[in-house]
Amino acid sequence: MAAFKFRMEFLIKARRRKEEEAMARLAQRLASIRDLEEEIAAQNQKKERLKAELAELIRSGEVTIPLLTLYKDYDHKMALDLARLAEFLRLSQREEAKERAALTRASVDRKVMEKLKENKRVEFLDEQMHLEQNNLEEMAALAKARRDREEGRRSAGN
């Protein structure tokens, strides 16, 4: 029996490689998003800590106008940094959605090719079984014809 060979195996490999690349890009994007979220959380904690320090200084009466100005300027800078990080996070989440869709498309493309390969393999095996069945039937017919000839010779010889 002949072995099954799929002529478009290179295409499956190319689509699998494309899917793996999409997975890697998505993983990098998710890591980037996680880092941004951690940085935003750290900035928010830092901002809360500074507010608490300022409140303590106000309660103790150790606050001065220049110190308040510094806190205000630093708070403004932190607010701008948080806004920038939030924008990066929003853009990264948008890109994540695109990369997730690309991964889905790549997976579907690969699965379509693998399904085609499986269908072709089943078709090939069915054809091979049909050929084998025909060969067996032909061999059975030849064997029956030979037995009939031999019986005919024996009957003629008696």
Tab-separated table of N, CA and C in Angstrom:
chain	number	residue	atom	x	y	z
A	1	MET	N	0.847	-1.181	0.000
A	1	MET	CA	0.000	0.000	0.000
A	1	MET	C	0.892	1.244	0.000
A	2	ALA	N	0.533	2.210	-0.796
A	2	ALA	CA	1.300	3.452	-0.897
A	2	ALA	C	1.066	4.309	0.350
A	3	ALA	N	2.063	5.085	0.685
A	3	ALA	CA	1.964	5.968	1.853
A	3	ALA	C	1.301	7.287	1.454
A	4	PHE	N	0.559	7.867	2.387
A	4	PHE	CA	-0.118	9.142	2.143
A	4	PHE	C	0.900	10.274	2.208
A	5	LYS	N	0.836	11.172	1.225
A	5	LYS	CA	1.710	12.347	1.220
A	5	LYS	C	0.856	13.557	0.864
A	6	PHE	N	0.864	14.529	1.777
A	6	PHE	CA	0.091	15.757	1.556
A	6	PHE	C	1.006	16.762	0.874
A	7	ARG	N	0.613	17.222	-0.298
A	7	ARG	CA	1.473	18.095	-1.088
A	7	ARG	C	1.590	19.510	-0.542
A	8	MET	N	0.701	19.899	0.345
A	8	MET	CA	0.734	21.267	0.860
A	8	MET	C	1.195	21.318	2.319
A	9	GLU	N	2.020	20.376	2.723
A	9	GLU	CA	2.534	20.344	4.094
A	9	GLU	C	3.307	21.623	4.417
A	10	PHE	N	4.008	22.164	3.422
A	10	PHE	CA	4.748	23.413	3.629
A	10	PHE	C	3.823	24.551	4.046
A	11	LEU	N	2.601	24.532	3.532
A	11	LEU	CA	1.631	25.572	3.859
A	11	LEU	C	1.159	25.447	5.310
A	12	ILE	N	0.993	24.220	5.759
A	12	ILE	CA	0.626	24.000	7.172
A	12	ILE	C	1.750	24.499	8.067
A	13	LYS	N	2.986	24.191	7.707
A	13	LYS	CA	4.133	24.648	8.512
A	13	LYS	C	4.205	26.167	8.534
A	14	ALA	N	3.965	26.800	7.408
A	14	ALA	CA	4.000	28.264	7.342
A	14	ALA	C	2.892	28.866	8.194
A	15	ARG	N	1.721	28.271	8.147
A	15	ARG	CA	0.612	28.800	8.958
A	15	ARG	C	0.834	28.535	10.440
A	16	ARG	N	1.448	27.411	10.768
A	16	ARG	CA	1.762	27.127	12.174
A	16	ARG	C	2.785	28.147	12.685
A	17	ARG	N	3.778	28.449	11.857
A	17	ARG	CA	4.792	29.442	12.226
A	17	ARG	C	4.147	30.822	12.413
A	18	LYS	N	3.229	31.171	11.526
A	18	LYS	CA	2.528	32.453	11.632
A	18	LYS	C	1.715	32.503	12.928
A	19	GLU	N	1.072	31.398	13.278
A	19	GLU	CA	0.301	31.334	14.519
A	19	GLU	C	1.216	31.474	15.739
A	20	GLU	N	2.369	30.817	15.703
A	20	GLU	CA	3.317	30.918	16.823
A	20	GLU	C	3.841	32.343	16.975
A	21	GLU	N	4.085	33.008	15.855
A	21	GLU	CA	4.529	34.401	15.911
A	21	GLU	C	3.438	35.287	16.514
A	22	ALA	N	2.193	35.033	16.135
A	22	ALA	CA	1.074	35.805	16.687
A	22	ALA	C	0.953	35.549	18.190
A	23	MET	N	1.177	34.304	18.610
A	23	MET	CA	1.154	33.987	20.044
A	23	MET	C	2.238	34.745	20.791
A	24	ALA	N	3.427	34.791	20.201
A	24	ALA	CA	4.545	35.488	20.843
A	24	ALA	C	4.251	36.990	20.958
A	25	ARG	N	3.711	37.581	19.887
A	25	ARG	CA	3.374	39.011	19.936
A	25	ARG	C	2.317	39.292	20.998
A	26	LEU	N	1.316	38.423	21.071
A	26	LEU	CA	0.263	38.604	22.077
A	26	LEU	C	0.840	38.459	23.483
A	27	ALA	N	1.716	37.495	23.685
A	27	ALA	CA	2.327	37.311	25.005
A	27	ALA	C	3.147	38.541	25.401
A	28	GLN	N	3.882	39.104	24.445
A	28	GLN	CA	4.658	40.319	24.727
A	28	GLN	C	3.723	41.479	25.071
A	29	ARG	N	2.628	41.587	24.335
A	29	ARG	CA	1.678	42.671	24.582
A	29	ARG	C	1.052	42.516	25.969
A	30	LEU	N	0.691	41.289	26.335
A	30	LEU	CA	0.094	41.054	27.652
A	30	LEU	C	1.089	41.365	28.766
A	31	ALA	N	2.364	41.031	28.555
A	31	ALA	CA	3.394	41.358	29.545
A	31	ALA	C	3.547	42.867	29.664
A	32	SER	N	3.502	43.565	28.534
A	32	SER	CA	3.596	45.030	28.532
A	32	SER	C	2.416	45.644	29.282
A	33	ILE	N	1.231	45.123	29.049
A	33	ILE	CA	0.036	45.623	29.743
A	33	ILE	C	0.163	45.385	31.241
A	34	ARG	N	0.610	44.203	31.607
A	34	ARG	CA	0.779	43.897	33.033
A	34	ARG	C	1.794	44.854	33.678
A	35	ASP	N	2.902	45.117	32.974
A	35	ASP	CA	3.903	46.059	33.494
A	35	ASP	C	3.313	47.462	33.667
A	36	LEU	N	2.550	47.912	32.683
A	36	LEU	CA	1.919	49.234	32.777
A	36	LEU	C	0.944	49.291	33.950
A	37	GLU	N	0.162	48.248	34.124
A	37	GLU	CA	-0.784	48.226	35.237
A	37	GLU	C	-0.053	48.262	36.577
A	38	GLU	N	1.062	47.519	36.669
A	38	GLU	CA	1.853	47.530	37.907
A	38	GLU	C	2.457	48.906	38.162
A	39	GLU	N	2.933	49.557	37.085
A	39	GLU	CA	3.517	50.892	37.228
A	39	GLU	C	2.452	51.907	37.655
A	40	ILE	N	1.255	51.794	37.099
A	40	ILE	CA	0.166	52.696	37.497
A	40	ILE	C	-0.186	52.481	38.963
A	41	ALA	N	-0.259	51.227	39.372
A	41	ALA	CA	-0.573	50.931	40.775
A	41	ALA	C	0.515	51.486	41.699
A	42	ALA	N	1.776	51.351	41.303
A	42	ALA	CA	2.882	51.868	42.115
A	42	ALA	C	2.809	53.396	42.207
A	43	GLN	N	2.501	54.048	41.090
A	43	GLN	CA	2.378	55.511	41.091
A	43	GLN	C	1.225	55.962	42.001
A	44	ASN	N	0.122	55.222	41.941
A	44	ASN	CA	-1.019	55.572	42.801
A	44	ASN	C	-0.674	55.387	44.275
A	45	GLN	N	0.048	54.337	44.609
A	45	GLN	CA	0.470	54.124	45.995
A	45	GLN	C	1.398	55.240	46.457
A	46	LYS	N	2.322	55.614	45.561
A	46	LYS	CA	3.259	56.686	45.888
A	46	LYS	C	2.503	58.003	46.123
A	47	LYS	N	1.508	58.256	45.274
A	47	LYS	CA	0.719	59.481	45.401
A	47	LYS	C	-0.042	59.489	46.734
A	48	GLU	N	-0.621	58.352	47.107
A	48	GLU	CA	-1.340	58.260	48.379
A	48	GLU	C	-0.387	58.437	49.565
A	49	ARG	N	0.807	57.870	49.454
A	49	ARG	CA	1.801	58.013	50.525
A	49	ARG	C	2.206	59.478	50.706
A	50	LEU	N	2.400	60.177	49.589
A	50	LEU	CA	2.758	61.599	49.663
A	50	LEU	C	1.620	62.435	50.251
A	51	LYS	N	0.372	62.105	49.897
A	51	LYS	CA	-0.773	62.813	50.480
A	51	LYS	C	-0.809	62.612	51.990
A	52	ALA	N	-0.543	61.378	52.414
A	52	ALA	CA	-0.547	61.080	53.848
A	52	ALA	C	0.576	61.842	54.558
A	53	GLU	N	1.756	61.922	53.934
A	53	GLU	CA	2.878	62.665	54.524
A	53	GLU	C	2.531	64.148	54.640
A	54	LEU	N	1.938	64.687	53.593
A	54	LEU	CA	1.559	66.095	53.609
A	54	LEU	C	0.498	66.356	54.683
A	55	ALA	N	-0.467	65.480	54.811
A	55	ALA	CA	-1.503	65.632	55.839
A	55	ALA	C	-0.876	65.599	57.232
A	56	GLU	N	0.102	64.727	57.417
A	56	GLU	CA	0.793	64.643	58.709
A	56	GLU	C	1.566	65.923	58.995
A	57	LEU	N	2.235	66.456	57.981
A	57	LEU	CA	2.985	67.710	58.155
A	57	LEU	C	2.039	68.875	58.480
A	58	ILE	N	0.865	68.879	57.826
A	58	ILE	CA	-0.104	69.946	58.097
A	58	ILE	C	-0.611	69.831	59.534
A	59	ARG	N	-0.910	68.627	59.975
A	59	ARG	CA	-1.388	68.427	61.356
A	59	ARG	C	-0.345	68.842	62.388
A	60	SER	N	0.919	68.534	62.085
A	60	SER	CA	1.979	68.867	63.052
A	60	SER	C	2.399	70.335	62.962
A	61	GLY	N	1.957	71.039	61.918
A	61	GLY	CA	2.281	72.451	61.773
A	61	GLY	C	3.665	72.684	61.197
A	62	GLU	N	4.300	71.675	60.612
A	62	GLU	CA	5.650	71.818	60.052
A	62	GLU	C	5.649	72.172	58.573
A	63	VAL	N	4.512	72.438	57.999
A	63	VAL	CA	4.439	72.738	56.575
A	63	VAL	C	4.752	74.209	56.329
A	64	THR	N	5.471	74.451	55.222
A	64	THR	CA	5.794	75.826	54.814
A	64	THR	C	5.285	76.035	53.391
A	65	ILE	N	5.223	77.265	52.980
A	65	ILE	CA	4.735	77.595	51.639
A	65	ILE	C	5.623	76.958	50.562
A	66	PRO	N	6.969	77.076	50.648
A	66	PRO	CA	7.792	76.431	49.621
A	66	PRO	C	7.584	74.906	49.586
A	67	LEU	N	7.390	74.290	50.750
A	67	LEU	CA	7.162	72.852	50.796
A	67	LEU	C	5.819	72.499	50.141
A	68	LEU	N	4.797	73.306	50.391
A	68	LEU	CA	3.505	73.088	49.737
A	68	LEU	C	3.618	73.230	48.225
A	69	THR	N	4.401	74.216	47.791
A	69	THR	CA	4.618	74.420	46.349
A	69	THR	C	5.306	73.203	45.740
A	70	LEU	N	6.316	72.684	46.425
A	70	LEU	CA	7.015	71.483	45.933
A	70	LEU	C	6.059	70.291	45.842
A	71	TYR	N	5.273	70.081	46.883
A	71	TYR	CA	4.302	68.986	46.866
A	71	TYR	C	3.313	69.161	45.718
A	72	LYS	N	2.844	70.407	45.534
A	72	LYS	CA	1.873	70.666	44.474
A	72	LYS	C	2.499	70.391	43.101
A	73	ASP	N	3.720	70.865	42.875
A	73	ASP	CA	4.401	70.641	41.598
A	73	ASP	C	4.640	69.150	41.358
A	74	TYR	N	5.063	68.460	42.410
A	74	TYR	CA	5.336	67.024	42.281
A	74	TYR	C	4.027	66.257	42.027
A	75	ASP	N	2.958	66.659	42.705
A	75	ASP	CA	1.660	66.024	42.507
A	75	ASP	C	1.184	66.237	41.068
A	76	HIS	N	1.400	67.448	40.542
A	76	HIS	CA	1.032	67.741	39.160
A	76	HIS	C	1.819	66.868	38.191
A	77	LYS	N	3.126	66.730	38.440
A	77	LYS	CA	3.984	65.885	37.590
A	77	LYS	C	3.506	64.428	37.650
A	78	MET	N	3.159	63.955	38.846
A	78	MET	CA	2.674	62.580	38.983
A	78	MET	C	1.344	62.395	38.256
A	79	ALA	N	0.490	63.398	38.304
A	79	ALA	CA	-0.792	63.316	37.599
A	79	ALA	C	-0.567	63.220	36.095
A	80	LEU	N	0.389	64.002	35.583
A	80	LEU	CA	0.708	63.927	34.152
A	80	LEU	C	1.281	62.556	33.792
A	81	ASP	N	2.166	62.042	34.660
A	81	ASP	CA	2.742	60.711	34.429
A	81	ASP	C	1.654	59.638	34.433
A	82	LEU	N	0.726	59.735	35.368
A	82	LEU	CA	-0.373	58.769	35.424
A	82	LEU	C	-1.253	58.856	34.181
A	83	ALA	N	-1.500	60.066	33.721
A	83	ALA	CA	-2.309	60.240	32.505
A	83	ALA	C	-1.592	59.626	31.307
A	84	ARG	N	-0.278	59.847	31.225
A	84	ARG	CA	0.525	59.267	30.137
A	84	ARG	C	0.496	57.741	30.203
A	85	LEU	N	0.671	57.184	31.397
A	85	LEU	CA	0.638	55.723	31.567
A	85	LEU	C	-0.748	55.162	31.223
A	86	ALA	N	-1.798	55.879	31.624
A	86	ALA	CA	-3.156	55.432	31.319
A	86	ALA	C	-3.396	55.424	29.805
A	87	GLU	N	-2.850	56.428	29.122
A	87	GLU	CA	-2.979	56.479	27.655
A	87	GLU	C	-2.225	55.313	27.013
A	88	PHE	N	-0.996	55.056	27.483
A	88	PHE	CA	-0.227	53.910	26.977
A	88	PHE	C	-0.981	52.609	27.218
A	89	LEU	N	-1.581	52.488	28.386
A	89	LEU	CA	-2.332	51.281	28.722
A	89	LEU	C	-3.533	51.120	27.787
A	90	ARG	N	-4.240	52.205	27.554
A	90	ARG	CA	-5.402	52.151	26.660
A	90	ARG	C	-4.980	51.748	25.246
A	91	LEU	N	-3.882	52.336	24.752
A	91	LEU	CA	-3.384	51.980	23.419
A	91	LEU	C	-2.922	50.521	23.375
A	92	SER	N	-2.255	50.085	24.429
A	92	SER	CA	-1.791	48.697	24.478
A	92	SER	C	-2.969	47.734	24.496
A	93	GLN	N	-4.030	48.089	25.195
A	93	GLN	CA	-5.210	47.224	25.234
A	93	GLN	C	-5.884	47.152	23.868
A	94	ARG	N	-5.867	48.267	23.142
A	94	ARG	CA	-6.405	48.263	21.777
A	94	ARG	C	-5.580	47.341	20.889
A	95	GLU	N	-4.232	47.464	21.020
A	95	GLU	CA	-3.340	46.608	20.238
A	95	GLU	C	-3.510	45.139	20.630
A	96	GLU	N	-3.760	44.903	21.908
A	96	GLU	CA	-3.986	43.525	22.363
A	96	GLU	C	-5.185	42.923	21.646
A	97	ALA	N	-6.246	43.692	21.523
A	97	ALA	CA	-7.441	43.194	20.837
A	97	ALA	C	-7.119	42.850	19.381
A	98	LYS	N	-6.333	43.699	18.723
A	98	LYS	CA	-5.939	43.432	17.332
A	98	LYS	C	-5.075	42.176	17.250
A	99	GLU	N	-4.131	42.045	18.181
A	99	GLU	CA	-3.240	40.882	18.167
A	99	GLU	C	-3.998	39.606	18.506
A	100	ARG	N	-4.977	39.704	19.382
A	100	ARG	CA	-5.805	38.538	19.713
A	100	ARG	C	-6.607	38.113	18.474
A	101	ALA	N	-7.126	39.083	17.735
A	101	ALA	CA	-7.868	38.775	16.507
A	101	ALA	C	-6.943	38.153	15.463
A	102	ALA	N	-5.712	38.670	15.362
A	102	ALA	CA	-4.743	38.099	14.417
A	102	ALA	C	-4.406	36.663	14.805
A	103	LEU	N	-4.277	36.409	16.095
A	103	LEU	CA	-4.006	35.045	16.559
A	103	LEU	C	-5.174	34.125	16.224
A	104	THR	N	-6.374	34.610	16.411
A	104	THR	CA	-7.559	33.807	16.091
A	104	THR	C	-7.588	33.474	14.603
A	105	ARG	N	-7.306	34.480	13.767
A	105	ARG	CA	-7.279	34.249	12.310
A	105	ARG	C	-6.203	33.234	11.948
A	106	ALA	N	-5.018	33.383	12.541
A	106	ALA	CA	-3.919	32.458	12.241
A	106	ALA	C	-4.272	31.038	12.684
A	107	SER	N	-4.920	30.914	13.831
A	107	SER	CA	-5.322	29.594	14.321
A	107	SER	C	-6.353	28.959	13.393
A	108	VAL	N	-7.315	29.759	12.972
A	108	VAL	CA	-8.348	29.248	12.072
A	108	VAL	C	-7.722	28.826	10.745
A	109	ASP	N	-6.820	29.639	10.202
A	109	ASP	CA	-6.160	29.300	8.941
A	109	ASP	C	-5.409	27.980	9.055
A	110	ARG	N	-4.682	27.805	10.160
A	110	ARG	CA	-3.930	26.564	10.355
A	110	ARG	C	-4.884	25.375	10.494
A	111	LYS	N	-5.935	25.557	11.263
A	111	LYS	CA	-6.888	24.461	11.473
A	111	LYS	C	-7.593	24.084	10.178
A	112	VAL	N	-7.877	25.072	9.335
A	112	VAL	CA	-8.492	24.791	8.035
A	112	VAL	C	-7.568	23.911	7.202
A	113	MET	N	-6.297	24.253	7.174
A	113	MET	CA	-5.338	23.453	6.402
A	113	MET	C	-5.181	22.056	6.996
A	114	GLU	N	-5.162	21.953	8.311
A	114	GLU	CA	-5.044	20.632	8.927
A	114	GLU	C	-6.296	19.795	8.665
A	115	LYS	N	-7.466	20.434	8.654
A	115	LYS	CA	-8.702	19.720	8.332
A	115	LYS	C	-8.679	19.257	6.881
A	116	LEU	N	-8.179	20.107	5.989
A	116	LEU	CA	-8.041	19.725	4.584
A	116	LEU	C	-7.113	18.523	4.466
A	117	LYS	N	-5.995	18.574	5.185
A	117	LYS	CA	-5.044	17.452	5.162
A	117	LYS	C	-5.717	16.175	5.654
A	118	GLU	N	-6.459	16.285	6.748
A	118	GLU	CA	-7.141	15.107	7.300
A	118	GLU	C	-8.178	14.575	6.315
A	119	ASN	N	-8.917	15.469	5.671
A	119	ASN	CA	-9.908	15.045	4.672
A	119	ASN	C	-9.232	14.339	3.502
A	120	LYS	N	-8.118	14.897	3.051
A	120	LYS	CA	-7.373	14.270	1.949
A	120	LYS	C	-6.837	12.907	2.368
A	121	ARG	N	-6.383	12.783	3.631
A	121	ARG	CA	-5.860	11.506	4.120
A	121	ARG	C	-6.979	10.464	4.168
A	122	VAL	N	-8.150	10.866	4.653
A	122	VAL	CA	-9.296	9.951	4.706
A	122	VAL	C	-9.693	9.542	3.289
A	123	GLU	N	-9.713	10.508	2.395
A	123	GLU	CA	-10.034	10.231	0.993
A	123	GLU	C	-9.028	9.243	0.401
A	124	PHE	N	-7.744	9.457	0.678
A	124	PHE	CA	-6.686	8.582	0.195
A	124	PHE	C	-6.864	7.162	0.749
A	125	LEU	N	-7.133	7.070	2.053
A	125	LEU	CA	-7.310	5.759	2.678
A	125	LEU	C	-8.537	5.043	2.123
A	126	ASP	N	-9.610	5.786	1.876
A	126	ASP	CA	-10.800	5.183	1.276
A	126	ASP	C	-10.489	4.641	-0.120
A	127	GLU	N	-9.746	5.424	-0.877
A	127	GLU	CA	-9.368	4.994	-2.219
A	127	GLU	C	-8.476	3.759	-2.162
A	128	GLN	N	-7.532	3.751	-1.205
A	128	GLN	CA	-6.647	2.588	-1.051
A	128	GLN	C	-7.451	1.346	-0.645
A	129	MET	N	-8.396	1.528	0.259
A	129	MET	CA	-9.242	0.390	0.670
A	129	MET	C	-10.076	-0.108	-0.504
A	130	HIS	N	-10.574	0.811	-1.321
A	130	HIS	CA	-11.360	0.431	-2.491
A	130	HIS	C	-10.488	-0.363	-3.470
A	131	LEU	N	-9.264	0.123	-3.708
A	131	LEU	CA	-8.352	-0.595	-4.604
A	131	LEU	C	-8.014	-1.975	-4.042
A	132	GLU	N	-7.763	-2.039	-2.750
A	132	GLU	CA	-7.446	-3.316	-2.116
A	132	GLU	C	-8.640	-4.271	-2.210
A	133	GLN	N	-9.843	-3.744	-1.997
A	133	GLN	CA	-11.051	-4.560	-2.113
A	133	GLN	C	-11.199	-5.092	-3.528
A	134	ASN	N	-10.953	-4.234	-4.535
A	134	ASN	CA	-11.019	-4.671	-5.934
A	134	ASN	C	-9.989	-5.757	-6.202
A	135	ASN	N	-8.769	-5.595	-5.686
A	135	ASN	CA	-7.721	-6.607	-5.875
A	135	ASN	C	-8.126	-7.925	-5.227
A	136	LEU	N	-8.676	-7.854	-4.022
A	136	LEU	CA	-9.105	-9.073	-3.336
A	136	LEU	C	-10.227	-9.765	-4.094
A	137	GLU	N	-11.176	-8.969	-4.595
A	137	GLU	CA	-12.275	-9.555	-5.372
A	137	GLU	C	-11.758	-10.191	-6.656
A	138	GLU	N	-10.787	-9.522	-7.292
A	138	GLU	CA	-10.205	-10.065	-8.519
A	138	GLU	C	-9.458	-11.360	-8.222
A	139	MET	N	-8.703	-11.379	-7.132
A	139	MET	CA	-7.981	-12.595	-6.752
A	139	MET	C	-8.960	-13.719	-6.412
A	140	ALA	N	-10.048	-13.385	-5.735
A	140	ALA	CA	-11.057	-14.396	-5.403
A	140	ALA	C	-11.700	-14.935	-6.679
A	141	ALA	N	-11.982	-14.032	-7.622
A	141	ALA	CA	-12.573	-14.468	-8.891
A	141	ALA	C	-11.612	-15.367	-9.646
A	142	LEU	N	-10.323	-15.039	-9.664
A	142	LEU	CA	-9.331	-15.878	-10.342
A	142	LEU	C	-9.209	-17.235	-9.659
A	143	ALA	N	-9.206	-17.240	-8.323
A	143	ALA	CA	-9.112	-18.498	-7.591
A	143	ALA	C	-10.336	-19.369	-7.871
A	144	LYS	N	-11.535	-18.743	-7.929
A	144	LYS	CA	-12.750	-19.500	-8.217
A	144	LYS	C	-12.701	-20.050	-9.632
A	145	ALA	N	-12.229	-19.264	-10.563
A	145	ALA	CA	-12.139	-19.710	-11.951
A	145	ALA	C	-11.166	-20.881	-12.061
A	146	ARG	N	-10.073	-20.827	-11.337
A	146	ARG	CA	-9.093	-21.916	-11.369
A	146	ARG	C	-9.695	-23.180	-10.755
A	147	ARG	N	-10.412	-23.045	-9.628
A	147	ARG	CA	-11.049	-24.202	-9.002
A	147	ARG	C	-12.096	-24.807	-9.947
A	148	ASP	N	-12.849	-23.917	-10.599
A	148	ASP	CA	-13.860	-24.403	-11.545
A	148	ASP	C	-13.207	-25.147	-12.694
A	149	ARG	N	-12.090	-24.642	-13.218
A	149	ARG	CA	-11.351	-25.315	-14.298
A	149	ARG	C	-10.855	-26.679	-13.838
A	150	GLU	N	-10.283	-26.694	-12.622
A	150	GLU	CA	-9.759	-27.963	-12.091
A	150	GLU	C	-10.883	-28.966	-11.886
A	151	GLU	N	-12.035	-28.522	-11.390
A	151	GLU	CA	-13.186	-29.412	-11.225
A	151	GLU	C	-13.677	-29.884	-12.573
A	152	GLY	N	-13.643	-29.000	-13.557
A	152	GLY	CA	-14.054	-29.351	-14.914
A	152	GLY	C	-13.125	-30.410	-15.495
A	153	ARG	N	-11.830	-30.323	-15.251
A	153	ARG	CA	-10.862	-31.303	-15.744
A	153	ARG	C	-11.081	-32.640	-15.029
A	154	ARG	N	-11.337	-32.571	-13.737
A	154	ARG	CA	-11.565	-33.815	-12.975
A	154	ARG	C	-12.844	-34.500	-13.449
A	155	SER	N	-13.867	-33.704	-13.719
A	155	SER	CA	-15.134	-34.285	-14.180
A	155	SER	C	-14.950	-34.874	-15.569
A	156	ALA	N	-14.170	-34.251	-16.392
A	156	ALA	CA	-13.940	-34.735	-17.752
A	156	ALA	C	-13.056	-35.981	-17.722
A	157	GLY	N	-12.183	-36.064	-16.754
A	157	GLY	CA	-11.257	-37.185	-16.615
A	157	GLY	C	-11.940	-38.385	-16.008
A	158	ASN	N	-13.027	-38.276	-15.381
A	158	ASN	CA	-13.710	-39.431	-14.755
A	158	ASN	C	-14.629	-40.075	-15.694
